[in-house]
Amino acid sequence: MGSSTGVRRIPTYCPLCVSKCGAIATVDDGRFVSLAPDPSHPTGQALCIKGKAAPELVNHPDRLLYPLRRTAPKGAADPGWQRIGWDEALDTIAARLTGVARDHGPQSVVFATASPSTSAMSDSIDWLNRLRQAFGSPNLAVYMELCAWGRIGAPVFTFGAAVPGTYMPDLANAGCILYWGYNPSVARLAHATATTAALRRGAKLVVVDPRRAGLASKADHWLRVLPGTDAALALAMIHVMLERGWYDDDFVRRWTNAPLLVRTDTGQLLRAAEDPNLYIAWDEGLGRPVTYEPSTGRYDADASHLALTGSYELPTPNGPVPCRPVFALLAEECARTTPQVAEQLTSVPAASIEAAARTLWESRPVAFYTWSGLEQHSNVTQTVRAIHILYALTGCLDVRGGNVAFTPVPANQPAPMAALGSARALGFTERPLGPAGFGYVTGSDLYAAALDGQVRALVTFGANLVMAHGDSARGRAALSAIDFVVHADLFLNPTADLADIVLPVASGFESEALRIGFETDQAAQSLVQLRTPVAPARGEARSDLQIMFALAARLGLGEQFFDGDVEEAFRYQLEPSGIKLEQLREDPAGVRVPLSTRYRKYRSGGFRTPTGKVELYSETLLAAGHPPLPAYLAPSAGAGAFPLTLTSAKSLWFCESQHRGIPGLRRSAPDPQVEIHPDTAGRRGIAAGDWVRISTPSGSVRARAKFNANLDPSVVCGQHGWWQPCPDLDLPGYPAAGPDSANLNLILPQQPADPISGSSPLRASPCEITPLSSAVTH
Ligand SMILES: Nc1nc2c(c(=O)[nH]1)N[C@H]1C(S)=C(S)[C@@H](COP(=O)(O)OP(=O)(O)OC[C@H]3O[C@@H](n4cnc5c(=O)[nH]c(N)nc54)[C@H](O)[C@@H]3O)O[C@H]1N2
Ligand SMILES: Nc1nc2c(c(=O)[nH]1)N[C@H]1C(S)=C(S)[C@@H](COP(=O)(O)OP(=O)(O)OC[C@H]3O[C@@H](n4cnc5c(=O)[nH]c(N)nc54)[C@H](O)[C@@H]3O)O[C@H]1N2
Ligand code: SF4
Ligand SMILES: [Mo]
């Protein structure tokens, strides 16, 4: 690379966030100088400011260049980093991990990673998962409970599949787009540009968000919900849709468990006396019960006559029992949350709730996406379940213009899902239905186990745990209690400060990576691209993949890692596709596989749920002590000394806790901000731009007031992730803890957690905002 001369334009994609925007990199005399959008790429319509600043990131003076070893004790202000060689680093790590596994078992080693939505860890996260499986640990910390549960984990209870995680919104063909706690204008540019195109051709848009952010200003309905009250809104919308008959009767009858009878004495689905594998429904035409066979998905009658309403008494060996169809119970449950009741809880006017429900029905097909606005709450599972049931009623799942699993390019997976399913991660005993059953550890469970001595080693690729999780102070204590911590990153961060060994990672622009599918539509999902390095790795930095493969070899796991040969691993992944690595090398723009979308795939094989149908009623949840129908669980409300409700949102200029050191980005967003209604601020003597103190029952941090007259006056919205200085602009960093801290997660708790997933209530916290005397600001 370094020897090449002249200007070269290399087709690539930006790996910095989930959007993976198609791009053209310009390399001048071997130096990466700019990144521009590549409209010929399925995700390349635009690049955000972060993507454009990529050369600044790659060439940043604070990049980690060499492996480092701690020389001062943990807790010392200066870790006393000492440069070491790669051999020493990898040998030390392998020896320590092997020792911990021998003395305490492999489960006492936790692997962690930055989210693949906020970093180029999307290149290698599956291989990290393979590494932790090969090592024998069930524990991977990946923010599942803060970032992905509502899209990937929780939908399994309703759909048996990741909707909307894998079943992506088909924006090009949608009649109505529903964004609930999701702002793609900031978070996923490829979705934002596709939505703008959809609006131009006349698609409707419904946005549910406490802020009028991004596309909300173009929405047909912007529902300004109070943070954490979304389930009440969804229940009211379900109620309206059922009352008005705005649901797909055929889909509901044939493809959901709506007709199955529930014993109202036990809450369980009624089974046939002769065979407990058979469920029972009532056939109105025949005037008698009929059986339902989940393995075939068939009733022993015509589904069109199955009763959805009414009460029935059915004989059992122990006498008659009262029963009602699932549908009737759902309708009754939702009828308790009328639009008027929901207005009281959510502050969304009843008339707006009705109007939005009408738009969803009349402008089908509906495509939807939910994300962080719903994830980080004490009630996330029930909230998204209510939305999933609302969505099921529209009948738009896996239809053109709805949420569709686009056909993927056939490929070998580095970490087979079957192995994930059998994992029993930390927290499994307390929350068997939560992330632990999938092999994922929550931040809170990680901290508890570390403080208990159950976690002896932590290997993290990027995760800035102490900034990302609530109760940051506990996080620091927990990480300090772990015997041996390895952190691989592009920069030092407050989590790296607690490590024993730090490894320098090559940025996504300096490393080769294989991407099979870009997710957002069929064209994107059909593209396979080998990302070419557009700059030589700086210093001694190595790619995450190279580090994982080298470590695996030293741990004696080389056989499962192609003896450390990353190229061989790519070949293995590509094998079922018929695409050759050489082909991809030759054309960095990638190879497009001709694939067509298949709709309504459930018609062969049904849904992967216990009943084989979309589960409006979940016996799985019931058996674990949770409501089988979606329920509204109120978030902690502001009161007394903390009358306001604090939520947070991502920044356009930065990913999570990164990028504050990049002048091209920090210039536009120099200080941590909190959005506040001007009246709320005025009553507290706060002017726009003033430094303020955000206080919760857990403590206080600083930020600057940004006025936002579109907020409910009781709601404020902060930003997490502020720690890094920007010396070029003479802008300060902020300590992860202490009175000068701007770390929002220092004052946000991990409890009360969502009872099913263990998610933390980061997005609906009681708080107060007060002026900060100018003497203590910078
Ligand atoms: N209050 C509040 N807290 C939140 C959130 C919120 O909205 N509000 N959001 C939550 C969510 S959704 C998430 S995903 C987490 C995010 O938490 P993290 O995933 O930890 O996110 P980042 O701060 O973006 O990145 C962490 C580190 O990864 C490094 N890094 C970047 N790219 C790479 C790479 O390619 N390889 C390696 N090895 N390292 C890399 C960065 O330099 C950085 O130091 O935070 C959560 N915390
Ligand atoms: N620029 C940029 N892009 C990113 C990231 C980044 O940090 N910066 N992070 C990446 C990651 S890791 C993730 S997870 C995604 C997240 O992407 P998004 O989920 O879109 O991220 P947010 O902006 O945090 O949240 C979306 C919206 O939820 C709203 N919200 C807050 N509380 C509530 C609530 O209680 N109910 C409802 N209905 N809405 C609420 C916020 O006002 C916000 O507009 O973005 C990814 N892309
Ligand atoms: S949205 Fe920005 S940071 Fe994310 S992939 Fe696109 S250009 Fe990169
Ligand atoms: Mo995330």
Coordinates of N, CA and C and ligand atoms in Angstrom, one line a residue, residues 14-21 35 46-52 186-190 655, ligand 3:
C14 N -18.3 2.2 4.6 CA -17.8 2.8 5.9 C -18.2 1.8 7.0
P15 N -17.3 1.3 7.8 CA -17.6 0.3 8.8 C -17.9 0.9 10.2
L16 N -18.1 2.2 10.2 CA -18.1 2.9 11.5 C -19.4 2.6 12.3
C17 N -20.5 2.4 11.6 CA -21.7 2.1 12.3 C -22.6 1.1 11.6
V18 N -23.7 0.9 12.1 CA -24.6 -0.2 11.6 C -25.0 0.1 10.1
S19 N -25.0 1.3 9.7 CA -25.5 1.7 8.3 C -24.6 1.1 7.2
K20 N -23.3 0.9 7.4 CA -22.4 0.3 6.5 C -22.6 1.0 5.1
C21 N -22.5 2.3 5.1 CA -22.7 3.1 3.8 C -21.7 2.8 2.8
L35 N -13.4 10.2 2.1 CA -14.4 9.2 1.8 C -15.7 9.9 1.3
A46 N -25.7 8.2 0.7 CA -25.2 9.4 1.4 C -24.2 8.9 2.4
L47 N -23.3 9.8 2.9 CA -22.4 9.5 4.0 C -22.7 10.6 5.1
C48 N -22.6 10.2 6.3 CA -22.7 11.2 7.4 C -21.4 11.8 7.7
I49 N -21.5 12.8 8.6 CA -20.3 13.6 8.9 C -19.2 12.7 9.5
K50 N -19.6 11.7 10.2 CA -18.6 10.8 10.8 C -17.8 10.0 9.7
G51 N -18.5 9.5 8.8 CA -17.9 8.8 7.7 C -16.9 9.8 6.9
K52 N -17.4 11.0 6.7 CA -16.5 11.9 6.0 C -15.2 12.3 6.9
V186 N -30.1 9.9 12.3 CA -28.8 9.9 13.1 C -28.2 8.5 13.1
A187 N -29.1 7.5 13.2 CA -28.5 6.2 13.6 C -28.2 5.3 12.4
R188 N -28.9 5.4 11.3 CA -28.7 4.5 10.2 C -29.1 5.2 8.9
L189 N -28.1 5.8 8.3 CA -28.4 6.7 7.2 C -29.0 6.0 6.0
A190 N -28.7 4.7 5.8 CA -29.3 3.9 4.7 C -30.8 3.8 4.9
C655 N -20.3 8.4 17.6 CA -20.8 7.1 17.9 C -20.6 6.9 19.4
Ligands
SF4_3 S1 -24.0 6.5 8.8 FE1 -22.0 7.6 8.9 S2 -20.7 6.4 10.3 FE2 -22.5 5.1 9.8 S3 -21.7 3.9 8.1 FE3 -22.7 5.7 7.2 S4 -21.1 7.1 6.9 FE4 -20.3 5.6 8.3

